[in-house]
């Protein structure tokens, strides 16, 4: 059974806080250099660089998933991963419509560049992507599931923009099966305080905004085969097999 080293939370130059060097080609190349087998680019509230990442990663022999780091109405960050690019882009359109009509100001927030796999700039995202979308946390599971994806509450141990920092608890009707913890040294405490996490697969990602911060091959994920379908299936399973 394959067990690729992964990093499933990476920002490209589409995120205004992402470095300009975080092009789809550079991300895929750095993943290959670091011997990662599985990545996902998850820009703030957008999937518009996912197609380029998938093409670039394939050239390097790295499996990539299309994804997004959604900011909910409560300003909770949720990593949303999809099997199919078309489904991710459908979600992209849904989210973009629910962002406030506030334009990005590059000099203040940074560029929001849309690129192809050869680093040609195709355009920019006009709305400021780091705002909260008008989507409640309790809506995310069904929205992502309907598009064949999986939702993962991001960096639960972070003191801002996480489910636990912003809501203070895991909702009793929560249905997510995988959660992200930035520092695994916090995992024992989190499970003790929030027993729901005992049933979850726990993953740890870089949340990289700079090329050098993409993870080294330290965390692996068991999958039935090296396909996006198998990765999504593994992340939907309760009870972790590995970290």
mmCIF file of C-alpha atoms in Angstrom:
data_model
loop_
_atom_site.group_PDB
_atom_site.id
_atom_site.type_symbol
_atom_site.label_atom_id
_atom_site.label_comp_id
_atom_site.label_asym_id
_atom_site.label_seq_id
_atom_site.Cartn_x
_atom_site.Cartn_y
_atom_site.Cartn_z
ATOM 1 C CA UNK A 1 0.000 0.000 0.000
ATOM 2 C CA UNK A 2 1.536 3.360 -1.002
ATOM 3 C CA UNK A 3 2.409 5.811 1.775
ATOM 4 C CA UNK A 4 3.461 9.059 0.083
ATOM 5 C CA UNK A 5 5.008 11.904 2.031
ATOM 6 C CA UNK A 6 2.540 14.755 1.806
ATOM 7 C CA UNK A 7 1.907 18.448 2.276
ATOM 8 C CA UNK A 8 -1.750 19.241 1.696
ATOM 9 C CA UNK A 9 -1.868 22.913 2.679
ATOM 10 C CA UNK A 10 0.287 25.148 0.461
ATOM 11 C CA UNK A 11 -0.405 28.683 -0.753
ATOM 12 C CA UNK A 12 0.528 29.922 -4.205
ATOM 13 C CA UNK A 13 1.068 33.447 -5.515
ATOM 14 C CA UNK A 14 -2.712 33.677 -5.870
ATOM 15 C CA UNK A 15 -3.018 34.181 -2.109
ATOM 16 C CA UNK A 16 -2.173 37.828 -1.382
ATOM 17 C CA UNK A 17 -0.024 36.702 1.545
ATOM 18 C CA UNK A 18 1.805 34.158 -0.641
ATOM 19 C CA UNK A 19 5.279 35.005 -1.920
ATOM 20 C CA UNK A 20 5.574 35.881 -5.609
ATOM 21 C CA UNK A 21 7.965 32.933 -6.000
ATOM 22 C CA UNK A 22 5.137 30.532 -5.075
ATOM 23 C CA UNK A 23 4.270 29.874 -8.697
ATOM 24 C CA UNK A 24 2.597 26.581 -9.640
ATOM 25 C CA UNK A 25 5.794 25.418 -11.365
ATOM 26 C CA UNK A 26 8.016 26.352 -8.424
ATOM 27 C CA UNK A 27 5.737 24.648 -5.916
ATOM 28 C CA UNK A 28 5.691 21.438 -7.936
ATOM 29 C CA UNK A 29 9.453 21.590 -8.421
ATOM 30 C CA UNK A 30 10.155 22.158 -4.741
ATOM 31 C CA UNK A 31 7.827 19.295 -3.813
ATOM 32 C CA UNK A 32 9.826 17.026 -6.105
ATOM 33 C CA UNK A 33 13.151 18.256 -4.702
ATOM 34 C CA UNK A 34 11.891 17.543 -1.183
ATOM 35 C CA UNK A 35 10.706 14.101 -2.331
ATOM 36 C CA UNK A 36 7.054 14.667 -1.543
ATOM 37 C CA UNK A 37 4.676 12.344 -3.338
ATOM 38 C CA UNK A 38 1.447 14.164 -2.597
ATOM 39 C CA UNK A 39 0.596 17.875 -2.415
ATOM 40 C CA UNK A 40 -2.332 20.255 -2.562
ATOM 41 C CA UNK A 41 -2.366 23.975 -3.234
ATOM 42 C CA UNK A 42 -5.002 25.602 -1.056
ATOM 43 C CA UNK A 43 -5.193 29.320 -1.684
ATOM 44 C CA UNK A 44 -7.440 31.569 0.322
ATOM 45 C CA UNK A 45 -11.005 31.246 -0.995
ATOM 46 C CA UNK A 46 -9.848 30.317 -4.506
ATOM 47 C CA UNK A 47 -8.916 27.335 -6.660
ATOM 48 C CA UNK A 48 -7.851 29.346 -9.702
ATOM 49 C CA UNK A 49 -4.233 28.135 -9.689
ATOM 50 C CA UNK A 50 -5.123 24.488 -9.139
ATOM 51 C CA UNK A 51 -5.205 23.521 -12.807
ATOM 52 C CA UNK A 52 -1.680 24.810 -13.331
ATOM 53 C CA UNK A 53 -0.445 23.044 -10.196
ATOM 54 C CA UNK A 54 -1.931 19.730 -11.310
ATOM 55 C CA UNK A 55 -0.190 19.990 -14.693
ATOM 56 C CA UNK A 56 3.144 21.076 -13.233
ATOM 57 C CA UNK A 57 3.087 18.402 -10.539
ATOM 58 C CA UNK A 58 2.362 15.683 -13.094
ATOM 59 C CA UNK A 59 5.502 16.696 -14.984
ATOM 60 C CA UNK A 60 7.518 16.130 -11.802
ATOM 61 C CA UNK A 61 5.826 12.844 -10.922
ATOM 62 C CA UNK A 62 4.035 14.344 -7.908
ATOM 63 C CA UNK A 63 0.338 13.705 -7.280
ATOM 64 C CA UNK A 64 -1.525 16.973 -6.644
ATOM 65 C CA UNK A 65 -5.062 17.593 -5.443
ATOM 66 C CA UNK A 66 -7.062 20.715 -6.238
ATOM 67 C CA UNK A 67 -7.973 22.545 -3.066
ATOM 68 C CA UNK A 68 -8.826 25.736 -1.229
ATOM 69 C CA UNK A 69 -8.452 27.204 2.238
ATOM 70 C CA UNK A 70 -11.961 28.505 2.810
ATOM 71 C CA UNK A 71 -12.603 31.277 5.326
ATOM 72 C CA UNK A 72 -16.090 30.800 6.738
ATOM 73 C CA UNK A 73 -18.488 33.431 8.026
ATOM 74 C CA UNK A 74 -17.039 32.834 11.500
ATOM 75 C CA UNK A 75 -13.531 33.392 10.075
ATOM 76 C CA UNK A 76 -12.696 29.729 10.595
ATOM 77 C CA UNK A 77 -10.205 28.358 8.087
ATOM 78 C CA UNK A 78 -11.111 25.035 6.458
ATOM 79 C CA UNK A 79 -8.966 23.129 3.977
ATOM 80 C CA UNK A 80 -11.227 21.758 1.226
ATOM 81 C CA UNK A 81 -9.755 19.123 -1.100
ATOM 82 C CA UNK A 82 -11.330 17.667 -4.222
ATOM 83 C CA UNK A 83 -10.852 14.695 -6.496
ATOM 84 C CA UNK A 84 -11.754 16.494 -9.712
ATOM 85 C CA UNK A 85 -10.595 19.902 -10.918
ATOM 86 C CA UNK A 86 -14.042 20.660 -12.368
ATOM 87 C CA UNK A 87 -15.624 20.152 -8.953
ATOM 88 C CA UNK A 88 -13.017 22.391 -7.335
ATOM 89 C CA UNK A 89 -13.688 25.128 -9.881
ATOM 90 C CA UNK A 90 -17.424 24.841 -9.290
ATOM 91 C CA UNK A 91 -16.752 25.354 -5.582
ATOM 92 C CA UNK A 92 -14.439 28.249 -6.466
ATOM 93 C CA UNK A 93 -17.282 30.010 -8.296
ATOM 94 C CA UNK A 94 -19.693 29.349 -5.426
ATOM 95 C CA UNK A 95 -17.292 30.822 -2.862
ATOM 96 C CA UNK A 96 -16.253 33.808 -4.979
ATOM 97 C CA UNK A 97 -19.874 34.912 -5.305
ATOM 98 C CA UNK A 98 -20.124 34.927 -1.507
ATOM 99 C CA UNK A 99 -17.048 37.042 -0.877
ATOM 100 C CA UNK A 100 -17.634 40.712 -0.046
ATOM 101 C CA UNK A 101 -17.397 43.095 -2.983
ATOM 102 C CA UNK A 102 -14.130 44.524 -1.709
ATOM 103 C CA UNK A 103 -11.368 44.840 -4.280
ATOM 104 C CA UNK A 104 -7.818 43.802 -3.494
ATOM 105 C CA UNK A 105 -5.259 46.568 -3.029
ATOM 106 C CA UNK A 106 -1.945 45.057 -4.096
ATOM 107 C CA UNK A 107 0.202 47.654 -2.340
ATOM 108 C CA UNK A 108 -1.450 46.799 0.979
ATOM 109 C CA UNK A 109 -2.330 43.112 0.788
ATOM 110 C CA UNK A 110 -0.176 41.706 -2.018
ATOM 111 C CA UNK A 111 -0.721 40.361 -5.513
ATOM 112 C CA UNK A 112 -3.376 37.764 -6.375
ATOM 113 C CA UNK A 113 -1.873 36.234 -9.499
ATOM 114 C CA UNK A 114 -3.474 33.545 -11.638
ATOM 115 C CA UNK A 115 -0.849 31.579 -13.583
ATOM 116 C CA UNK A 116 -0.465 28.664 -15.927
ATOM 117 C CA UNK A 117 2.039 25.848 -15.451
ATOM 118 C CA UNK A 118 4.678 27.775 -17.412
ATOM 119 C CA UNK A 119 4.479 30.826 -15.121
ATOM 120 C CA UNK A 120 2.574 32.959 -17.599
ATOM 121 C CA UNK A 121 0.339 35.385 -15.709
ATOM 122 C CA UNK A 122 -3.193 34.851 -16.968
ATOM 123 C CA UNK A 123 -4.864 37.453 -14.797
ATOM 124 C CA UNK A 124 -5.631 38.418 -11.232
ATOM 125 C CA UNK A 125 -8.414 37.750 -8.760
ATOM 126 C CA UNK A 126 -10.083 41.113 -8.266
ATOM 127 C CA UNK A 127 -11.881 40.593 -4.961
ATOM 128 C CA UNK A 128 -9.739 40.505 -1.833
ATOM 129 C CA UNK A 129 -9.421 36.775 -1.162
ATOM 130 C CA UNK A 130 -8.561 36.915 2.543
ATOM 131 C CA UNK A 131 -12.015 38.111 3.577
ATOM 132 C CA UNK A 132 -14.606 35.783 5.066
ATOM 133 C CA UNK A 133 -17.093 34.237 2.665
ATOM 134 C CA UNK A 134 -20.787 34.277 3.535
ATOM 135 C CA UNK A 135 -20.734 30.545 4.253
ATOM 136 C CA UNK A 136 -21.226 29.147 7.742
ATOM 137 C CA UNK A 137 -18.971 26.433 9.146
ATOM 138 C CA UNK A 138 -22.024 24.202 9.491
ATOM 139 C CA UNK A 139 -22.622 24.431 5.726
ATOM 140 C CA UNK A 140 -19.160 23.386 4.589
ATOM 141 C CA UNK A 141 -19.415 19.606 4.955
ATOM 142 C CA UNK A 142 -22.423 19.281 2.651
ATOM 143 C CA UNK A 143 -21.101 21.802 0.113
ATOM 144 C CA UNK A 144 -17.782 19.978 -0.218
ATOM 145 C CA UNK A 145 -19.226 16.473 0.009
ATOM 146 C CA UNK A 146 -21.668 17.257 -2.808
ATOM 147 C CA UNK A 147 -18.666 18.041 -5.008
ATOM 148 C CA UNK A 148 -16.834 14.837 -4.172
ATOM 149 C CA UNK A 149 -14.438 16.472 -1.767
ATOM 150 C CA UNK A 150 -13.408 16.406 1.869
ATOM 151 C CA UNK A 151 -13.319 19.221 4.446
ATOM 152 C CA UNK A 152 -10.501 19.484 6.984
ATOM 153 C CA UNK A 153 -10.610 22.110 9.757
ATOM 154 C CA UNK A 154 -7.268 23.872 9.459
ATOM 155 C CA UNK A 155 -4.539 24.317 12.096
ATOM 156 C CA UNK A 156 -6.734 23.502 15.102
ATOM 157 C CA UNK A 157 -3.926 24.492 17.467
ATOM 158 C CA UNK A 158 -3.567 27.994 16.025
ATOM 159 C CA UNK A 159 -4.707 30.854 18.266
ATOM 160 C CA UNK A 160 -6.465 32.646 15.406
ATOM 161 C CA UNK A 161 -8.651 31.614 12.448
ATOM 162 C CA UNK A 162 -9.102 28.037 13.659
ATOM 163 C CA UNK A 163 -12.261 26.207 14.649
ATOM 164 C CA UNK A 164 -11.171 26.038 18.289
ATOM 165 C CA UNK A 165 -9.873 29.595 18.547
ATOM 166 C CA UNK A 166 -12.928 31.169 16.943
ATOM 167 C CA UNK A 167 -15.776 28.932 18.095
ATOM 168 C CA UNK A 168 -14.093 27.525 21.177
ATOM 169 C CA UNK A 169 -15.510 24.034 20.656
ATOM 170 C CA UNK A 170 -16.248 21.365 18.075
ATOM 171 C CA UNK A 171 -19.960 21.549 17.196
ATOM 172 C CA UNK A 172 -21.885 18.485 18.410
ATOM 173 C CA UNK A 173 -23.249 17.916 14.889
ATOM 174 C CA UNK A 174 -19.784 18.049 13.246
ATOM 175 C CA UNK A 175 -19.135 15.361 10.635
ATOM 176 C CA UNK A 176 -15.537 15.906 9.540
ATOM 177 C CA UNK A 177 -13.274 12.858 9.699
ATOM 178 C CA UNK A 178 -9.854 14.503 9.281
ATOM 179 C CA UNK A 179 -8.410 17.503 11.109
ATOM 180 C CA UNK A 180 -5.180 19.432 10.722
ATOM 181 C CA UNK A 181 -2.804 20.163 13.599
ATOM 182 C CA UNK A 182 0.205 22.371 12.939
ATOM 183 C CA UNK A 183 2.327 21.263 15.902
ATOM 184 C CA UNK A 184 1.774 17.622 16.771
ATOM 185 C CA UNK A 185 3.125 18.246 20.254
ATOM 186 C CA UNK A 186 -0.299 19.793 20.917
ATOM 187 C CA UNK A 187 -2.226 16.700 19.831
ATOM 188 C CA UNK A 188 -2.479 14.930 23.209
ATOM 189 C CA UNK A 189 -3.881 18.058 24.858
ATOM 190 C CA UNK A 190 -6.319 18.690 22.021
ATOM 191 C CA UNK A 191 -7.680 15.138 22.142
ATOM 192 C CA UNK A 192 -8.081 15.352 25.905
ATOM 193 C CA UNK A 193 -9.969 18.647 25.646
ATOM 194 C CA UNK A 194 -11.982 17.636 22.555
ATOM 195 C CA UNK A 195 -12.749 13.873 22.541
ATOM 196 C CA UNK A 196 -14.299 14.189 19.074
ATOM 197 C CA UNK A 197 -10.749 14.201 17.712
ATOM 198 C CA UNK A 198 -10.205 10.622 18.865
ATOM 199 C CA UNK A 199 -12.255 9.492 15.880
ATOM 200 C CA UNK A 200 -10.374 11.725 13.421
ATOM 201 C CA UNK A 201 -7.426 11.143 11.191
ATOM 202 C CA UNK A 202 -4.921 13.830 12.143
ATOM 203 C CA UNK A 203 -2.667 15.349 9.511
ATOM 204 C CA UNK A 204 -0.001 18.034 9.749
ATOM 205 C CA UNK A 205 0.791 20.406 6.885
ATOM 206 C CA UNK A 206 3.081 23.360 6.321
ATOM 207 C CA UNK A 207 0.569 26.114 5.437
ATOM 208 C CA UNK A 208 3.551 27.323 3.408
ATOM 209 C CA UNK A 209 3.569 30.830 1.947
ATOM 210 C CA UNK A 210 7.260 30.577 0.943
ATOM 211 C CA UNK A 211 8.999 27.838 -1.027
ATOM 212 C CA UNK A 212 11.428 26.971 1.756
ATOM 213 C CA UNK A 213 8.562 26.329 4.158
ATOM 214 C CA UNK A 214 7.043 23.465 2.165
ATOM 215 C CA UNK A 215 7.357 20.382 4.342
ATOM 216 C CA UNK A 216 10.205 17.966 4.235
ATOM 217 C CA UNK A 217 9.068 14.323 3.712
ATOM 218 C CA UNK A 218 8.279 13.775 7.397
ATOM 219 C CA UNK A 219 4.558 12.891 7.345
ATOM 220 C CA UNK A 220 3.023 10.090 5.296
ATOM 221 C CA UNK A 221 -0.477 9.005 4.403
ATOM 222 C CA UNK A 222 -1.484 5.425 3.612
ATOM 223 C CA UNK A 223 -3.599 5.199 0.466
ATOM 224 C CA UNK A 224 -4.871 2.235 -1.519
ATOM 225 C CA UNK A 225 -3.310 3.571 -4.699
ATOM 226 C CA UNK A 226 -1.704 6.776 -5.947
ATOM 227 C CA UNK A 227 -4.834 8.462 -7.248
ATOM 228 C CA UNK A 228 -6.786 11.495 -6.118
ATOM 229 C CA UNK A 229 -9.822 9.275 -5.563
ATOM 230 C CA UNK A 230 -7.873 7.080 -3.153
ATOM 231 C CA UNK A 231 -6.516 10.080 -1.257
ATOM 232 C CA UNK A 232 -9.989 11.547 -0.775
ATOM 233 C CA UNK A 233 -11.236 8.125 0.320
ATOM 234 C CA UNK A 234 -8.456 7.851 2.901
ATOM 235 C CA UNK A 235 -9.164 11.327 4.287
ATOM 236 C CA UNK A 236 -12.840 10.479 4.670
ATOM 237 C CA UNK A 237 -12.057 7.453 6.829
ATOM 238 C CA UNK A 238 -12.328 7.832 10.570
ATOM 239 C CA UNK A 239 -9.514 6.801 12.927
ATOM 240 C CA UNK A 240 -5.998 7.626 11.752
ATOM 241 C CA UNK A 241 -3.624 4.968 10.455
ATOM 242 C CA UNK A 242 -0.624 7.281 10.442
ATOM 243 C CA UNK A 243 0.498 10.843 10.835
#
